Coordinates of C-alpha atoms and ligand atoms in Angstrom, one line a residue:
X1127 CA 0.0 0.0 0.0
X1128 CA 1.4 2.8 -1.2
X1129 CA 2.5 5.7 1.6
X1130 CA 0.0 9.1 2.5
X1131 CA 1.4 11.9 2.4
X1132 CA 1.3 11.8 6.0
X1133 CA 2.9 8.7 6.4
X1134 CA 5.5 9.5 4.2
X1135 CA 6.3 12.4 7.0
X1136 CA 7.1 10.0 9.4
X1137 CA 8.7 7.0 7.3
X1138 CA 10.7 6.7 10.4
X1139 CA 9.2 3.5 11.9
X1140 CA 11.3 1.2 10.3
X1141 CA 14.3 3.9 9.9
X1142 CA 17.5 3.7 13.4
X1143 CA 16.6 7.0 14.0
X1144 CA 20.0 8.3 14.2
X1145 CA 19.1 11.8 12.4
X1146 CA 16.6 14.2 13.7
X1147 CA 15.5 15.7 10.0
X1148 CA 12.4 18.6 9.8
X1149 CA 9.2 17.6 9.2
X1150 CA 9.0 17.9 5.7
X1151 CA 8.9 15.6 2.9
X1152 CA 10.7 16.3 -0.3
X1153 CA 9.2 14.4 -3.8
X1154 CA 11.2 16.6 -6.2
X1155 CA 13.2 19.9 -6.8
X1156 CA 15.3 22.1 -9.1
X1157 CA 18.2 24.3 -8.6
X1158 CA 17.4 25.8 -5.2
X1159 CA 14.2 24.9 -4.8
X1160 CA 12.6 21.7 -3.5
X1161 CA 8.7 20.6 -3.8
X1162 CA 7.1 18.5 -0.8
X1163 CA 4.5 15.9 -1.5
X1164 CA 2.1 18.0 -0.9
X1165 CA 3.3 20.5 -4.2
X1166 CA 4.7 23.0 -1.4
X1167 CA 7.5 24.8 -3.0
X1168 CA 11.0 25.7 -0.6
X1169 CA 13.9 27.4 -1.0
X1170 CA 16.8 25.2 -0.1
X1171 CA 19.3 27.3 2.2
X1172 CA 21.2 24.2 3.1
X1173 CA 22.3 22.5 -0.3
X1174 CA 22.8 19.3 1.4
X1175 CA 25.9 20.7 3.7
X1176 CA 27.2 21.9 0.6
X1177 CA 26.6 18.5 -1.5
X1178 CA 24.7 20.9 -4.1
X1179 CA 26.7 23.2 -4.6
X1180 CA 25.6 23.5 -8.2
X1181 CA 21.7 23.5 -7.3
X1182 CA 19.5 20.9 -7.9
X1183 CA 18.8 18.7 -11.5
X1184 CA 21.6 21.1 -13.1
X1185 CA 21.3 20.2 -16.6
X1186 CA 24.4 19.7 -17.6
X1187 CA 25.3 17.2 -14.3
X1188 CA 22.1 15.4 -14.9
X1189 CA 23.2 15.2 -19.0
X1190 CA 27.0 13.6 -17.8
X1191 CA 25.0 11.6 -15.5
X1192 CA 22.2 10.1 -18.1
X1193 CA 24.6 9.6 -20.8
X1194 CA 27.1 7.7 -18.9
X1195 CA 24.6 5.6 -17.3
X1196 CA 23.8 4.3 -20.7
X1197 CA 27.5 3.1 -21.5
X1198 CA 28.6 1.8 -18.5
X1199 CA 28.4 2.1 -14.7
X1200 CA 30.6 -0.1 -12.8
X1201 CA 33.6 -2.0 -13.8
X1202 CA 35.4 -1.9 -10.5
X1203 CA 39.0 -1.1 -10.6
X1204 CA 39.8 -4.5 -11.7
X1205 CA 40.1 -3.3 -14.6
X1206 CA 40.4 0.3 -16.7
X1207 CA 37.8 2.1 -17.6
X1208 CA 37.9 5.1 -20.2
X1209 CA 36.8 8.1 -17.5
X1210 CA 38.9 7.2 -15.1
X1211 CA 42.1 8.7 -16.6
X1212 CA 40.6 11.9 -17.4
X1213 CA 39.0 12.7 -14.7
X1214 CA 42.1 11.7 -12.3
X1215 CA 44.0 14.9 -14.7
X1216 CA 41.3 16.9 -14.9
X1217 CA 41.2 17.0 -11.4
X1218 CA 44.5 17.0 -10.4
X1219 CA 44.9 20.1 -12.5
X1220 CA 41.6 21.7 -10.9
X1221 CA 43.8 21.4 -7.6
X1222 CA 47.1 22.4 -8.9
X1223 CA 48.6 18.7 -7.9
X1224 CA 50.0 15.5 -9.4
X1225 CA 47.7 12.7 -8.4
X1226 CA 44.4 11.8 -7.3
X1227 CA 42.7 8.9 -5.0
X1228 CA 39.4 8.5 -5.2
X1229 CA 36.7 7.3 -3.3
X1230 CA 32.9 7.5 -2.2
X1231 CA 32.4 9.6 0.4
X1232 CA 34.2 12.3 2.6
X1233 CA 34.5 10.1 5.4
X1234 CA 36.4 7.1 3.2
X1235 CA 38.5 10.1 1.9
X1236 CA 39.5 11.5 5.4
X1237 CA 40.3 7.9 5.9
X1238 CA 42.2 7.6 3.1
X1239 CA 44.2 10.7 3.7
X1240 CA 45.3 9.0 7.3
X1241 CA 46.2 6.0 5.7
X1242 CA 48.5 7.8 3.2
X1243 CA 50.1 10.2 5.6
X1244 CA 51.3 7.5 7.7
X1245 CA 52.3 5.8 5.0
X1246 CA 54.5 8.8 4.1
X1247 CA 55.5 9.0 7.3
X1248 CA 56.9 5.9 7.6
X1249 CA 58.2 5.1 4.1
X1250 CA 59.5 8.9 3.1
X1251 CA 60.4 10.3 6.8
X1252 CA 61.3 7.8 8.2
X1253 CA 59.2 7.6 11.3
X1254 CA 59.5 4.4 13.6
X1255 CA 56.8 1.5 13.1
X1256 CA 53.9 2.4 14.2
X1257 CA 54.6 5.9 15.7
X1258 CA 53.0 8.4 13.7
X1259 CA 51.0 11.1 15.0
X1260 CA 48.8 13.5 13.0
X1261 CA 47.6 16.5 14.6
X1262 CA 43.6 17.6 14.2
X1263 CA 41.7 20.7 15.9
X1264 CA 39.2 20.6 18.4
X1265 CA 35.5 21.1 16.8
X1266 CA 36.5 19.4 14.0
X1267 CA 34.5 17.7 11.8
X1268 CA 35.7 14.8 9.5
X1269 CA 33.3 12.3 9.3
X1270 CA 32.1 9.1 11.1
X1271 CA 33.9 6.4 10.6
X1272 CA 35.5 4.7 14.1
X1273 CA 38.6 6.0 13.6
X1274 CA 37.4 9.6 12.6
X1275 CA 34.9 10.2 15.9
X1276 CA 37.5 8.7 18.2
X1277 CA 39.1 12.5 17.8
X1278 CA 35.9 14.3 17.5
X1279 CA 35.6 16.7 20.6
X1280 CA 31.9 16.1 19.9
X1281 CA 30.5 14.1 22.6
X1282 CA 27.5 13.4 21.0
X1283 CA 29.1 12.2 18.1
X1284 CA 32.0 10.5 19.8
X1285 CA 30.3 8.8 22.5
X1286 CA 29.9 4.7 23.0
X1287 CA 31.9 4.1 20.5
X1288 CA 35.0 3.1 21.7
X1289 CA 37.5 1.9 21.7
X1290 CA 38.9 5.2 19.9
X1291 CA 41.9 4.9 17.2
X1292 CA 45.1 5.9 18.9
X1293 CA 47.9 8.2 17.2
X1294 CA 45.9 11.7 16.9
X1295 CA 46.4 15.1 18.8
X1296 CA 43.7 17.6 19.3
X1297 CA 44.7 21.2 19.6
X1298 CA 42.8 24.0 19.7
X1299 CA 41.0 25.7 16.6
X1300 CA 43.0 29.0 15.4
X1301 CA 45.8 28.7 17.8
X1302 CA 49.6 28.4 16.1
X1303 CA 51.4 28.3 19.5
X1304 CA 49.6 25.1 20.1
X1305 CA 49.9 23.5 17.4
X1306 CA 53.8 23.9 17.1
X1307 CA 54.0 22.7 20.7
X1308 CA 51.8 19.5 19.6
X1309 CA 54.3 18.4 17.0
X1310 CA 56.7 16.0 17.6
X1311 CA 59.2 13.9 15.6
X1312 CA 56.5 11.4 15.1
X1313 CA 54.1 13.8 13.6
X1314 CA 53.5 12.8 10.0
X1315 CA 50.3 15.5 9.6
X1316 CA 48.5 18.4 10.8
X1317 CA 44.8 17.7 9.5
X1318 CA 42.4 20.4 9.4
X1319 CA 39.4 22.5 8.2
X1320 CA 40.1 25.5 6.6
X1321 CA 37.0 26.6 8.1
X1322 CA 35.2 24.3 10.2
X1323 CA 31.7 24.0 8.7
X1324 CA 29.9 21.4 11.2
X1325 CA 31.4 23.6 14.0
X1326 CA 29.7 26.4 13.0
X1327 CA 31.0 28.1 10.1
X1328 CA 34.2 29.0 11.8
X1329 CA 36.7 30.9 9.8
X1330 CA 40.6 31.2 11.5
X1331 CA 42.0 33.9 12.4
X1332 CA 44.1 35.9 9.5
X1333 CA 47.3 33.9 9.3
X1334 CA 46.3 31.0 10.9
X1335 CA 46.4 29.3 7.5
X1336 CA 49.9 30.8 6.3
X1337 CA 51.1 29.7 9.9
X1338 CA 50.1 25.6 9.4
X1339 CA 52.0 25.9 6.1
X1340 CA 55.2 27.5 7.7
X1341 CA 55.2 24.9 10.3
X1342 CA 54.2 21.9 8.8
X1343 CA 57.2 22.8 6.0
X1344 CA 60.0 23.0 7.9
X1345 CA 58.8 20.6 10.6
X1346 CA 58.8 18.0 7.5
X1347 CA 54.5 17.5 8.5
X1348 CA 52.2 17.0 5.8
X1349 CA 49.3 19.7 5.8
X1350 CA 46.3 17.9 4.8
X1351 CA 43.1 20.1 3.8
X1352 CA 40.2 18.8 4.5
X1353 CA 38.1 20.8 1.9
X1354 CA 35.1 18.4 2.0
X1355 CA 32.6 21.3 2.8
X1356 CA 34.3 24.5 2.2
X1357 CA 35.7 23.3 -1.4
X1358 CA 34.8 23.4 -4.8
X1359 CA 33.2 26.9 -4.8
X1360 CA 31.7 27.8 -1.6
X1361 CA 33.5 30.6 0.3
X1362 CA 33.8 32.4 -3.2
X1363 CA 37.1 30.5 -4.3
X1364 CA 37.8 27.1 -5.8
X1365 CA 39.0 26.3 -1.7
X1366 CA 39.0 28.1 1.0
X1367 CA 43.1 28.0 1.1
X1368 CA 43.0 30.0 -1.8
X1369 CA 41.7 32.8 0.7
X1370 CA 44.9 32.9 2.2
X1371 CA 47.2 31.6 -0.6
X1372 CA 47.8 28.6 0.8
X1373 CA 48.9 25.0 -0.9
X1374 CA 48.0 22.5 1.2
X1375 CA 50.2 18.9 0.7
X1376 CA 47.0 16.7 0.3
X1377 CA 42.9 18.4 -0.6
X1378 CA 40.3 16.1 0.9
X1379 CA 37.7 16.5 -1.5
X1380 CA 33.6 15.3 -1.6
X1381 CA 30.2 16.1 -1.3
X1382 CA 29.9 18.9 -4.0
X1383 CA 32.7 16.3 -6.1
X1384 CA 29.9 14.2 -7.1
X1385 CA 27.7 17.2 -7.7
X1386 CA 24.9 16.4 -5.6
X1387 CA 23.9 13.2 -7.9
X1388 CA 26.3 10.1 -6.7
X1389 CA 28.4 10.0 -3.9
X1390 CA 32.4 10.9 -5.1
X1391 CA 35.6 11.7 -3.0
X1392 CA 39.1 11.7 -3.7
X1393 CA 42.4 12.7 -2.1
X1394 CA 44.9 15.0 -4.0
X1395 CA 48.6 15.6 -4.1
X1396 CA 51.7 15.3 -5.0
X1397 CA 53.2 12.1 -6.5
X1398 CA 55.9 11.7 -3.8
X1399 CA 52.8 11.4 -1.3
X1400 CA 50.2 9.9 -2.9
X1401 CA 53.1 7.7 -4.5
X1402 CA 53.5 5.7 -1.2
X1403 CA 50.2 3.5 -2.4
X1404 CA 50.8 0.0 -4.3
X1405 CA 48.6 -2.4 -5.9
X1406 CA 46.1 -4.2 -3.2
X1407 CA 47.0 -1.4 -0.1
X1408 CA 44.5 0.6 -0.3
X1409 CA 40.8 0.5 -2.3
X1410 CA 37.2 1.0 -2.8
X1411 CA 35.0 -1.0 -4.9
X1412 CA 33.0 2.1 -6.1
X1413 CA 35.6 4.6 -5.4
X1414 CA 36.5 6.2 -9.3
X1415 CA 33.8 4.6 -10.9
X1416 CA 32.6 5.4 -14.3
X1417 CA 29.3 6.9 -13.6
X1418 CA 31.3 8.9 -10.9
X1419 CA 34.0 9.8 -12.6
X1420 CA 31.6 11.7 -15.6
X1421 CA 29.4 13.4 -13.0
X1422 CA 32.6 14.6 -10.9
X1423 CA 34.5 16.0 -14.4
X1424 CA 31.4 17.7 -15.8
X1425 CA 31.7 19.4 -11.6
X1426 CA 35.5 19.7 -12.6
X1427 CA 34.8 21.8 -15.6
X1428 CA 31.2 23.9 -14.3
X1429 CA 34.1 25.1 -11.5
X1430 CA 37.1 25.9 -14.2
X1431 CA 34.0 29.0 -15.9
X1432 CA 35.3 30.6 -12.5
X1433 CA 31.1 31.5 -13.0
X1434 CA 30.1 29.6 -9.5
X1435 CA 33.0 30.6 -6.8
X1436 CA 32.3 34.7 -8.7
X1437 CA 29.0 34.0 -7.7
X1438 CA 29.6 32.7 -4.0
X1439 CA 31.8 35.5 -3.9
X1440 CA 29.3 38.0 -4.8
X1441 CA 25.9 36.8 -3.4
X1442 CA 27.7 35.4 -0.4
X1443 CA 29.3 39.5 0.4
X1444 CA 25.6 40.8 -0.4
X1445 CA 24.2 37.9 2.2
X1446 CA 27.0 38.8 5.1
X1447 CA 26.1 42.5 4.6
X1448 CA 22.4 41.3 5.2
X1449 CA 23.3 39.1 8.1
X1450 CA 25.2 41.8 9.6
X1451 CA 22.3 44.3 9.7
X1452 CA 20.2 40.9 10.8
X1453 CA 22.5 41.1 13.8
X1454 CA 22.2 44.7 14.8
X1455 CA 18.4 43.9 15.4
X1456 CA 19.3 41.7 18.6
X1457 CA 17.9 38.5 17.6
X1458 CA 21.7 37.5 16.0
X1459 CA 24.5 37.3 18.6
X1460 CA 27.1 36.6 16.0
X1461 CA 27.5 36.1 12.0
X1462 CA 30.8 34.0 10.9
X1463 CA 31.7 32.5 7.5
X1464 CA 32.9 33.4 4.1
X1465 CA 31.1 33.3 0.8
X1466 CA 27.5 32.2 0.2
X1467 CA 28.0 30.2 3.6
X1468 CA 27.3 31.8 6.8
X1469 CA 26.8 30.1 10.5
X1470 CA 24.4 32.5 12.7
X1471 CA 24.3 32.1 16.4
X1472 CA 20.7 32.7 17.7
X1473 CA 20.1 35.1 20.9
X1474 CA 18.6 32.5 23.2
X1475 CA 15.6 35.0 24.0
X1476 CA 14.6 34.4 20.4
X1477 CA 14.9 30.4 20.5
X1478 CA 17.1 27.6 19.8
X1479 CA 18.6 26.8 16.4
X1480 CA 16.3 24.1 16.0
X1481 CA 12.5 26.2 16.9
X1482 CA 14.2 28.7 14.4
X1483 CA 14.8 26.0 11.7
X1484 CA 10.9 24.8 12.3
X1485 CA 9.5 28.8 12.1
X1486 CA 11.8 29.3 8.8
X1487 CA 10.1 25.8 7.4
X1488 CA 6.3 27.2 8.0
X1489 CA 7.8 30.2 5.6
X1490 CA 9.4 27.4 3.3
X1491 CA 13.1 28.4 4.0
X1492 CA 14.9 25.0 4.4
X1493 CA 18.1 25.8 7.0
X1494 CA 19.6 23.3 9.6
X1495 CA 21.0 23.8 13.1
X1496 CA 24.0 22.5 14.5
X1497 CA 25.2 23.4 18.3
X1498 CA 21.4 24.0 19.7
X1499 CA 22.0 27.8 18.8
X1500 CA 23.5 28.3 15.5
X1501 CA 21.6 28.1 11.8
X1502 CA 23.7 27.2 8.9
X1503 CA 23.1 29.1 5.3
X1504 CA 24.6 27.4 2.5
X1505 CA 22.0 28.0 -0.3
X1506 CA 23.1 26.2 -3.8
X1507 CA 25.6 28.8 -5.5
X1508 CA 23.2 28.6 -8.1
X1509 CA 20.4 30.7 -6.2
X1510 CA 19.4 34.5 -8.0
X1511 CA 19.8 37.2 -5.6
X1512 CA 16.0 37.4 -5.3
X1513 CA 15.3 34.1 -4.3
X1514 CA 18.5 34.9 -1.7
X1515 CA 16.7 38.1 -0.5
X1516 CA 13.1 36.6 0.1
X1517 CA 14.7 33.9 2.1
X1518 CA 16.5 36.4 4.1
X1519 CA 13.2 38.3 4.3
X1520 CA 11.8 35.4 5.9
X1521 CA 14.7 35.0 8.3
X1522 CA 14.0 38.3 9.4
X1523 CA 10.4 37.8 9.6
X1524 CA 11.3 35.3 12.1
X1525 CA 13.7 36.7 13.8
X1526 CA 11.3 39.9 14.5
X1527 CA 9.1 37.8 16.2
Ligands
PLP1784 C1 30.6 16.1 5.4 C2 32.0 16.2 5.8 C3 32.8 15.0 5.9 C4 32.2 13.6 5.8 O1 31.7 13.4 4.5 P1 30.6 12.1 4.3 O2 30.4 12.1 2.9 O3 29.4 12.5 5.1 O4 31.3 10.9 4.9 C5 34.1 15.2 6.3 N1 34.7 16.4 6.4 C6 34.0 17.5 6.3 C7 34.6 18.8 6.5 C8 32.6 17.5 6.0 O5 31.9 18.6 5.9

């Protein structure tokens, strides 16, 4: 028997309920707008945490996507297939490296970005077995994998799931001082956010970013970026290290790699680090598959217009000077981010993140809270201005009351 709509709001029955989503249902959408089953239109402020960075159904996505689905799919890196090579360049030259990894999702690439620096660290500098240490911030956020939530400083994300990964140093977020007194001889990487999206859009302080590159160089550290959220267009640059002129040793790339339509993720570097790999070390069944691979180059060459990170750059200064006059009202106790991507802590008189998220529903703005008091805005780069402004309209609807 096919599912009411009303059923279809709560599908949850049979579902671990391990996410906490807004009571609404989505059937379809396009570019930043998404329909519910009931034929209510909303405008998507959240683009999947930056998944959809291109909008929703984008033609030419969906076109690479339909056309390679009718030659072939899967082959499994068993054997070659004829995307794989071109995207692996195309790529590599997006980021300004040598060599690409790829996998499914962020948290298989943060993985794989572990893997390889201790690899490196034992095979190129020489660390002793099983002594490498990388060094991570605290509030970061890198995925969910054991390994990855044993150095969360997340507690809801971290707890009763021990026993936690050993080998990882948390330091505080921003602070050089620290993180030079965290490395030791052992330290084969410093992993970070450039800015730490699930924490609440938080930026660094000016020359924090310059810093980790002048450290990790002439400590012999690997700086590994993870660029998962804050990549591929969103602050109003191809990555937010560009901000600061900074070359990372390794991008950690997903989400908006497999433009909101399959799952892609990859690693990218140099050959002398991504080098360390040999046939049967390391692999994903899916990871660089052909369906993948055409969906993430058509990404690859929307981003090399320059088009979308001008837009984020543009749209995303009008929405911070917006915000900012949001926050002289009172209801806003702080605006951070860069680009069209913005975290906005609630005054607690005017509600949690979450009641705020629920009033900007009723007004069909789609927005998500993280930390009980912040809302995160990362409409598809794709959005007009007008569509930007009446959702901001209705944030300060909100807000006012
Ligand atoms: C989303 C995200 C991840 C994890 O990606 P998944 O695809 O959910 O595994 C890792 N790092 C950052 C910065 C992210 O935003």
């Amino acid at each position: 028997m096919p599912d009411t709509p009303r059923d279809s709001a709560f599908p949850a029955r049979h579902s671990a309920q391990n996410y906490h989503p807004l009571p609404v249902v989505i059937a379809s959408a396009d570019g930043a707008w998404m329909t519910d089953v009931e034929g209510r239109r909303h405008l998507d402020m959240l683009a999947g945490y930056s998944a959809l960075n291109f909008g929703h159904g984008h033609p030419r996505l969906v076109k690479a996507a339909k056309d390679q689905l009718e030659r072939v799919t899967l082959t499994s890196r068993a054997f070659h297939h004829d995307r794989f090579g071109e995207f692996c360049a195309q790529l590599a030259d997006l980021c300004g490296m040598e060599m690409v990894l790829p996998m499914n999702t962020g948290a298989e690439a943060v993985e794989t970005a572990v893997k390889t620096a201790r690899k490196w660290g034992y095979r190129v500098k020489g660390v002793a077995p099983d002594r490498a240490r990388i060094v991570v911030a605290a509030g970061n956020f890198h995925g969910r994998t054991t390994t990855i939530v044993g150095f969360s400083t997340d507690e809801t994300a971290r707890a009763d799931h021990g026993p936690y990964a050993p080998g990882f140093d948390i330091v505080p977020y921003g602070d050089l001082a620290a993180l030079e007194a965290a490395m030791t001889d052992d330290t084969v990487a410093v992993l970070l956010e450039p800015i730490q999206g699930e924490a609440g859009v938080v930026v660094p302080p000016p020359g924090y970013l310059t810093g980790v590159r002048e450290l990790t160089r002439s400590r012999d550290v690997l700086f590994v970026c993870d660029e998962i959220q804050s990549g591929l267009g969103r602050t109003g640059k191809t990555f937010a290290c560009d901000h600061e002129d900074v070359v990372p040793d390794m991008y950690v790339l997903g989400k908006a790699l497999g433009g909101g339509v399959v799952p892609v993720s990859a690693v990218v570097s140099s050959a002398a680090v991504l080098g360390v790999h040999r046939p049967g070390e390391h692999g994903s069944t899916f990871g660089g598959n052909p369906l993948a691979c055409a969906v993430a180059l058509e990404v690859v060459a929307l981003l090399r217009t320059g088009e979308y990170q001008q837009r984020a750059a543009e749209l995303g200064a009008h929405l911070h000077r917006e915000l900012a006059s949001l926050a002289a009202g009172g209801a806003v106790q702080q605006v951070r981010g860069r680009g069209l991507w913005a975290g906005v802590d609630i005054a607690p008189s005017h509600g949690t993140g979450r009641e705020i998220s629920e009033q900007l529903l009723e007004r069909r703005v789609l927005v998500k809270d993280t930390h009980a008091s912040t809302i995160r805005l990362a409409p598809p780069l794709v959005i007009s201005k007008d569509d930007l402004d009446w959702g901001l309209e209705q944030m300060r609807s909100v807000l006012a009351g």
